Amino acid sequence: MSATLSAIENMDTAQRELLVRHQDHGVAIVQLNRPEATNALSLSLQAALSRTFAELSADASVRCIVLTGGDKVFAAGGDIKSMDSCGPIEIMKRHTERVWAPIEKCPKPIIAAVCGYAFGGGAELAMHCDIIIAGQGASFAQPEIRIGIMPGI
């Protein structure tokens, strides 16, 4: 087993779902990393995004943040499986607006680098950014209406 694979297996879920790399000239790359779930925004991934953006906002060495997914998908949206057994009140009590506040209020420019799908919560996440750079195959949609819910972010 490679050292990299071993290190990944020892990370907690939030660390595996969100990768952060610091580049030259003060650029931080934040990458969604749930390819098995098309980067669906699970509660743990949302919490990791919140913590990460709060930390990067306070980090004086970071001048700009690039938020990305993978080559084929940015984020397919909310984690619908986690909502299956929840009613509207339970969903409301999650207060996801608090989770997204560090992204919304980030004092540094955020660039969404979108390749592939940015659906539902994924499109909303991209819209939280200051600039969206869409690859040739990028696709944006708000499909919530098909399952009877409102865009929540």
PDB file of C-alpha atoms in Angstrom:
ATOM      1  CA  MET A   1       0.000   0.000   0.000  1.00  0.00           C
ATOM      2  CA  SER A   2       1.389   3.394  -0.924  1.00  0.00           C
ATOM      3  CA  ALA A   3       2.113   6.022   1.720  1.00  0.00           C
ATOM      4  CA  THR A   4      -0.441   8.343   0.096  1.00  0.00           C
ATOM      5  CA  LEU A   5      -3.190   5.719   0.158  1.00  0.00           C
ATOM      6  CA  SER A   6      -2.339   4.863   3.756  1.00  0.00           C
ATOM      7  CA  ALA A   7      -2.487   8.547   4.744  1.00  0.00           C
ATOM      8  CA  ILE A   8      -5.868   8.968   3.017  1.00  0.00           C
ATOM      9  CA  GLU A   9      -7.293   5.917   4.781  1.00  0.00           C
ATOM     10  CA  ASN A  10      -6.231   7.344   8.158  1.00  0.00           C
ATOM     11  CA  MET A  11      -7.993  10.684   7.598  1.00  0.00           C
ATOM     12  CA  ASP A  12     -11.375  11.294   9.158  1.00  0.00           C
ATOM     13  CA  THR A  13     -14.363  11.589   6.818  1.00  0.00           C
ATOM     14  CA  ALA A  14     -14.341  15.400   6.683  1.00  0.00           C
ATOM     15  CA  GLN A  15     -10.643  15.429   5.758  1.00  0.00           C
ATOM     16  CA  ARG A  16     -11.232  12.929   2.948  1.00  0.00           C
ATOM     17  CA  GLU A  17     -14.285  14.774   1.611  1.00  0.00           C
ATOM     18  CA  LEU A  18     -12.479  18.112   1.294  1.00  0.00           C
ATOM     19  CA  LEU A  19      -8.888  18.553   0.180  1.00  0.00           C
ATOM     20  CA  VAL A  20      -7.015  21.823   0.765  1.00  0.00           C
ATOM     21  CA  ARG A  21      -3.745  22.704  -0.948  1.00  0.00           C
ATOM     22  CA  HIS A  22      -1.782  25.920  -0.547  1.00  0.00           C
ATOM     23  CA  GLN A  23      -0.168  27.153  -3.762  1.00  0.00           C
ATOM     24  CA  ASP A  24       2.371  29.869  -4.481  1.00  0.00           C
ATOM     25  CA  HIS A  25       1.402  33.535  -4.244  1.00  0.00           C
ATOM     26  CA  GLY A  26      -1.245  33.046  -1.569  1.00  0.00           C
ATOM     27  CA  VAL A  27      -3.674  30.852  -3.504  1.00  0.00           C
ATOM     28  CA  ALA A  28      -5.549  28.111  -1.636  1.00  0.00           C
ATOM     29  CA  ILE A  29      -7.216  25.322  -3.627  1.00  0.00           C
ATOM     30  CA  VAL A  30     -10.249  23.765  -1.931  1.00  0.00           C
ATOM     31  CA  GLN A  31     -11.411  20.596  -3.675  1.00  0.00           C
ATOM     32  CA  LEU A  32     -14.605  18.670  -3.031  1.00  0.00           C
ATOM     33  CA  ASN A  33     -13.656  14.983  -2.854  1.00  0.00           C
ATOM     34  CA  ARG A  34     -16.651  12.666  -2.820  1.00  0.00           C
ATOM     35  CA  PRO A  35     -16.361  11.170  -6.314  1.00  0.00           C
ATOM     36  CA  GLU A  36     -18.341   8.081  -5.301  1.00  0.00           C
ATOM     37  CA  ALA A  37     -21.298  10.380  -4.551  1.00  0.00           C
ATOM     38  CA  THR A  38     -20.696  12.896  -7.378  1.00  0.00           C
ATOM     39  CA  ASN A  39     -19.528  15.345  -4.702  1.00  0.00           C
ATOM     40  CA  ALA A  40     -22.978  15.459  -3.114  1.00  0.00           C
ATOM     41  CA  LEU A  41     -22.947  17.974  -0.274  1.00  0.00           C
ATOM     42  CA  SER A  42     -23.284  15.733   2.770  1.00  0.00           C
ATOM     43  CA  LEU A  43     -23.675  17.316   6.197  1.00  0.00           C
ATOM     44  CA  SER A  44     -20.073  16.408   7.018  1.00  0.00           C
ATOM     45  CA  LEU A  45     -18.820  17.980   3.768  1.00  0.00           C
ATOM     46  CA  GLN A  46     -20.842  21.132   4.437  1.00  0.00           C
ATOM     47  CA  ALA A  47     -19.362  21.356   7.943  1.00  0.00           C
ATOM     48  CA  ALA A  48     -15.856  20.861   6.523  1.00  0.00           C
ATOM     49  CA  LEU A  49     -16.471  23.648   3.982  1.00  0.00           C
ATOM     50  CA  SER A  50     -17.647  25.941   6.776  1.00  0.00           C
ATOM     51  CA  ARG A  51     -14.605  25.239   8.963  1.00  0.00           C
ATOM     52  CA  THR A  52     -12.191  25.496   6.048  1.00  0.00           C
ATOM     53  CA  PHE A  53     -13.520  28.843   4.814  1.00  0.00           C
ATOM     54  CA  ALA A  54     -13.446  30.251   8.357  1.00  0.00           C
ATOM     55  CA  GLU A  55      -9.799  29.150   8.678  1.00  0.00           C
ATOM     56  CA  LEU A  56      -8.799  30.464   5.240  1.00  0.00           C
ATOM     57  CA  SER A  57     -10.539  33.786   5.936  1.00  0.00           C
ATOM     58  CA  ALA A  58      -8.358  34.234   9.024  1.00  0.00           C
ATOM     59  CA  ASP A  59      -5.135  33.051   7.357  1.00  0.00           C
ATOM     60  CA  ALA A  60      -3.100  36.146   6.385  1.00  0.00           C
ATOM     61  CA  SER A  61      -1.014  34.113   3.930  1.00  0.00           C
ATOM     62  CA  VAL A  62      -4.083  33.305   1.808  1.00  0.00           C
ATOM     63  CA  ARG A  63      -5.012  35.959  -0.728  1.00  0.00           C
ATOM     64  CA  CYS A  64      -7.442  34.027  -2.962  1.00  0.00           C
ATOM     65  CA  ILE A  65      -9.398  30.759  -2.776  1.00  0.00           C
ATOM     66  CA  VAL A  66     -10.210  28.480  -5.705  1.00  0.00           C
ATOM     67  CA  LEU A  67     -13.083  26.069  -5.059  1.00  0.00           C
ATOM     68  CA  THR A  68     -13.327  23.079  -7.362  1.00  0.00           C
ATOM     69  CA  GLY A  69     -14.673  19.551  -7.710  1.00  0.00           C
ATOM     70  CA  GLY A  70     -13.354  17.050 -10.195  1.00  0.00           C
ATOM     71  CA  ASP A  71     -12.987  16.827 -13.954  1.00  0.00           C
ATOM     72  CA  LYS A  72     -16.478  15.410 -14.454  1.00  0.00           C
ATOM     73  CA  VAL A  73     -18.490  16.963 -11.624  1.00  0.00           C
ATOM     74  CA  PHE A  74     -18.275  20.076  -9.465  1.00  0.00           C
ATOM     75  CA  ALA A  75     -21.068  19.040  -7.084  1.00  0.00           C
ATOM     76  CA  ALA A  76     -24.245  17.177  -7.892  1.00  0.00           C
ATOM     77  CA  GLY A  77     -26.148  18.996  -5.143  1.00  0.00           C
ATOM     78  CA  GLY A  78     -27.411  18.162  -1.702  1.00  0.00           C
ATOM     79  CA  ASP A  79     -27.053  14.671  -0.346  1.00  0.00           C
ATOM     80  CA  ILE A  80     -30.616  13.561  -1.117  1.00  0.00           C
ATOM     81  CA  LYS A  81     -30.091  10.212   0.669  1.00  0.00           C
ATOM     82  CA  SER A  82     -29.658  12.092   3.955  1.00  0.00           C
ATOM     83  CA  MET A  83     -32.969  13.894   3.368  1.00  0.00           C
ATOM     84  CA  ASP A  84     -35.091  10.836   2.529  1.00  0.00           C
ATOM     85  CA  SER A  85     -36.406  10.295   6.042  1.00  0.00           C
ATOM     86  CA  CYS A  86     -36.585  13.996   7.015  1.00  0.00           C
ATOM     87  CA  GLY A  87     -39.628  16.200   6.929  1.00  0.00           C
ATOM     88  CA  PRO A  88     -39.532  19.918   6.133  1.00  0.00           C
ATOM     89  CA  ILE A  89     -39.242  20.938   9.809  1.00  0.00           C
ATOM     90  CA  GLU A  90     -36.280  18.602  10.365  1.00  0.00           C
ATOM     91  CA  ILE A  91     -34.578  20.028   7.257  1.00  0.00           C
ATOM     92  CA  MET A  92     -35.238  23.584   8.481  1.00  0.00           C
ATOM     93  CA  LYS A  93     -33.758  22.756  11.897  1.00  0.00           C
ATOM     94  CA  ARG A  94     -30.437  21.908  10.237  1.00  0.00           C
ATOM     95  CA  HIS A  95     -29.883  25.675   9.781  1.00  0.00           C
ATOM     96  CA  THR A  96     -27.644  25.196   6.776  1.00  0.00           C
ATOM     97  CA  GLU A  97     -27.593  28.985   6.327  1.00  0.00           C
ATOM     98  CA  ARG A  98     -25.221  29.066   9.300  1.00  0.00           C
ATOM     99  CA  VAL A  99     -22.974  26.489   7.652  1.00  0.00           C
ATOM    100  CA  TRP A 100     -22.740  28.557   4.458  1.00  0.00           C
ATOM    101  CA  ALA A 101     -22.115  31.903   6.245  1.00  0.00           C
ATOM    102  CA  PRO A 102     -18.275  31.590   6.278  1.00  0.00           C
ATOM    103  CA  ILE A 103     -18.340  31.182   2.485  1.00  0.00           C
ATOM    104  CA  GLU A 104     -20.824  34.001   1.972  1.00  0.00           C
ATOM    105  CA  LYS A 105     -18.889  36.372   4.237  1.00  0.00           C
ATOM    106  CA  CYS A 106     -15.370  35.379   3.185  1.00  0.00           C
ATOM    107  CA  PRO A 107     -13.317  38.574   2.825  1.00  0.00           C
ATOM    108  CA  LYS A 108     -11.089  37.021   0.155  1.00  0.00           C
ATOM    109  CA  PRO A 109     -11.982  36.485  -3.497  1.00  0.00           C
ATOM    110  CA  ILE A 110     -13.365  33.018  -4.165  1.00  0.00           C
ATOM    111  CA  ILE A 111     -13.235  31.541  -7.641  1.00  0.00           C
ATOM    112  CA  ALA A 112     -15.401  28.529  -8.483  1.00  0.00           C
ATOM    113  CA  ALA A 113     -13.651  26.369 -11.095  1.00  0.00           C
ATOM    114  CA  VAL A 114     -16.543  24.309 -12.454  1.00  0.00           C
ATOM    115  CA  CYS A 115     -16.139  21.284 -14.699  1.00  0.00           C
ATOM    116  CA  GLY A 116     -19.094  19.001 -15.298  1.00  0.00           C
ATOM    117  CA  TYR A 117     -22.272  19.130 -13.251  1.00  0.00           C
ATOM    118  CA  ALA A 118     -23.111  21.861 -10.755  1.00  0.00           C
ATOM    119  CA  PHE A 119     -26.665  20.918  -9.856  1.00  0.00           C
ATOM    120  CA  GLY A 120     -28.888  22.084  -7.005  1.00  0.00           C
ATOM    121  CA  GLY A 121     -26.722  22.827  -3.986  1.00  0.00           C
ATOM    122  CA  GLY A 122     -23.659  22.542  -6.226  1.00  0.00           C
ATOM    123  CA  ALA A 123     -24.911  25.410  -8.410  1.00  0.00           C
ATOM    124  CA  GLU A 124     -25.796  27.357  -5.267  1.00  0.00           C
ATOM    125  CA  LEU A 125     -22.306  26.737  -3.865  1.00  0.00           C
ATOM    126  CA  ALA A 126     -20.777  28.065  -7.092  1.00  0.00           C
ATOM    127  CA  MET A 127     -23.059  31.121  -6.887  1.00  0.00           C
ATOM    128  CA  HIS A 128     -21.647  31.876  -3.423  1.00  0.00           C
ATOM    129  CA  CYS A 129     -18.301  32.504  -5.105  1.00  0.00           C
ATOM    130  CA  ASP A 130     -17.223  35.874  -6.475  1.00  0.00           C
ATOM    131  CA  ILE A 131     -16.281  34.499  -9.902  1.00  0.00           C
ATOM    132  CA  ILE A 132     -17.321  31.318 -11.699  1.00  0.00           C
ATOM    133  CA  ILE A 133     -15.001  29.911 -14.344  1.00  0.00           C
ATOM    134  CA  ALA A 134     -16.950  27.253 -16.222  1.00  0.00           C
ATOM    135  CA  GLY A 135     -15.229  24.616 -18.309  1.00  0.00           C
ATOM    136  CA  GLN A 136     -16.587  23.726 -21.720  1.00  0.00           C
ATOM    137  CA  GLY A 137     -18.526  20.770 -20.285  1.00  0.00           C
ATOM    138  CA  ALA A 138     -19.940  22.647 -17.272  1.00  0.00           C
ATOM    139  CA  SER A 139     -23.677  22.329 -16.707  1.00  0.00           C
ATOM    140  CA  PHE A 140     -25.740  24.234 -14.141  1.00  0.00           C
ATOM    141  CA  ALA A 141     -29.257  23.311 -12.963  1.00  0.00           C
ATOM    142  CA  GLN A 142     -31.732  23.752 -10.120  1.00  0.00           C
ATOM    143  CA  PRO A 143     -33.528  20.374 -10.216  1.00  0.00           C
ATOM    144  CA  GLU A 144     -35.096  20.681  -6.748  1.00  0.00           C
ATOM    145  CA  ILE A 145     -38.551  21.188  -8.247  1.00  0.00           C
ATOM    146  CA  ARG A 146     -38.524  17.595  -9.480  1.00  0.00           C
ATOM    147  CA  ILE A 147     -38.370  16.286  -5.924  1.00  0.00           C
ATOM    148  CA  GLY A 148     -40.609  18.970  -4.457  1.00  0.00           C
ATOM    149  CA  ILE A 149     -38.105  21.005  -2.450  1.00  0.00           C
ATOM    150  CA  MET A 150     -36.912  24.612  -2.605  1.00  0.00           C
ATOM    151  CA  PRO A 151     -33.294  25.568  -3.253  1.00  0.00           C
ATOM    152  CA  GLY A 152     -32.002  25.831   0.293  1.00  0.00           C
ATOM    153  CA  ILE A 153     -28.686  27.632   0.084  1.00  0.00           C
TER     154      ILE A 153
END
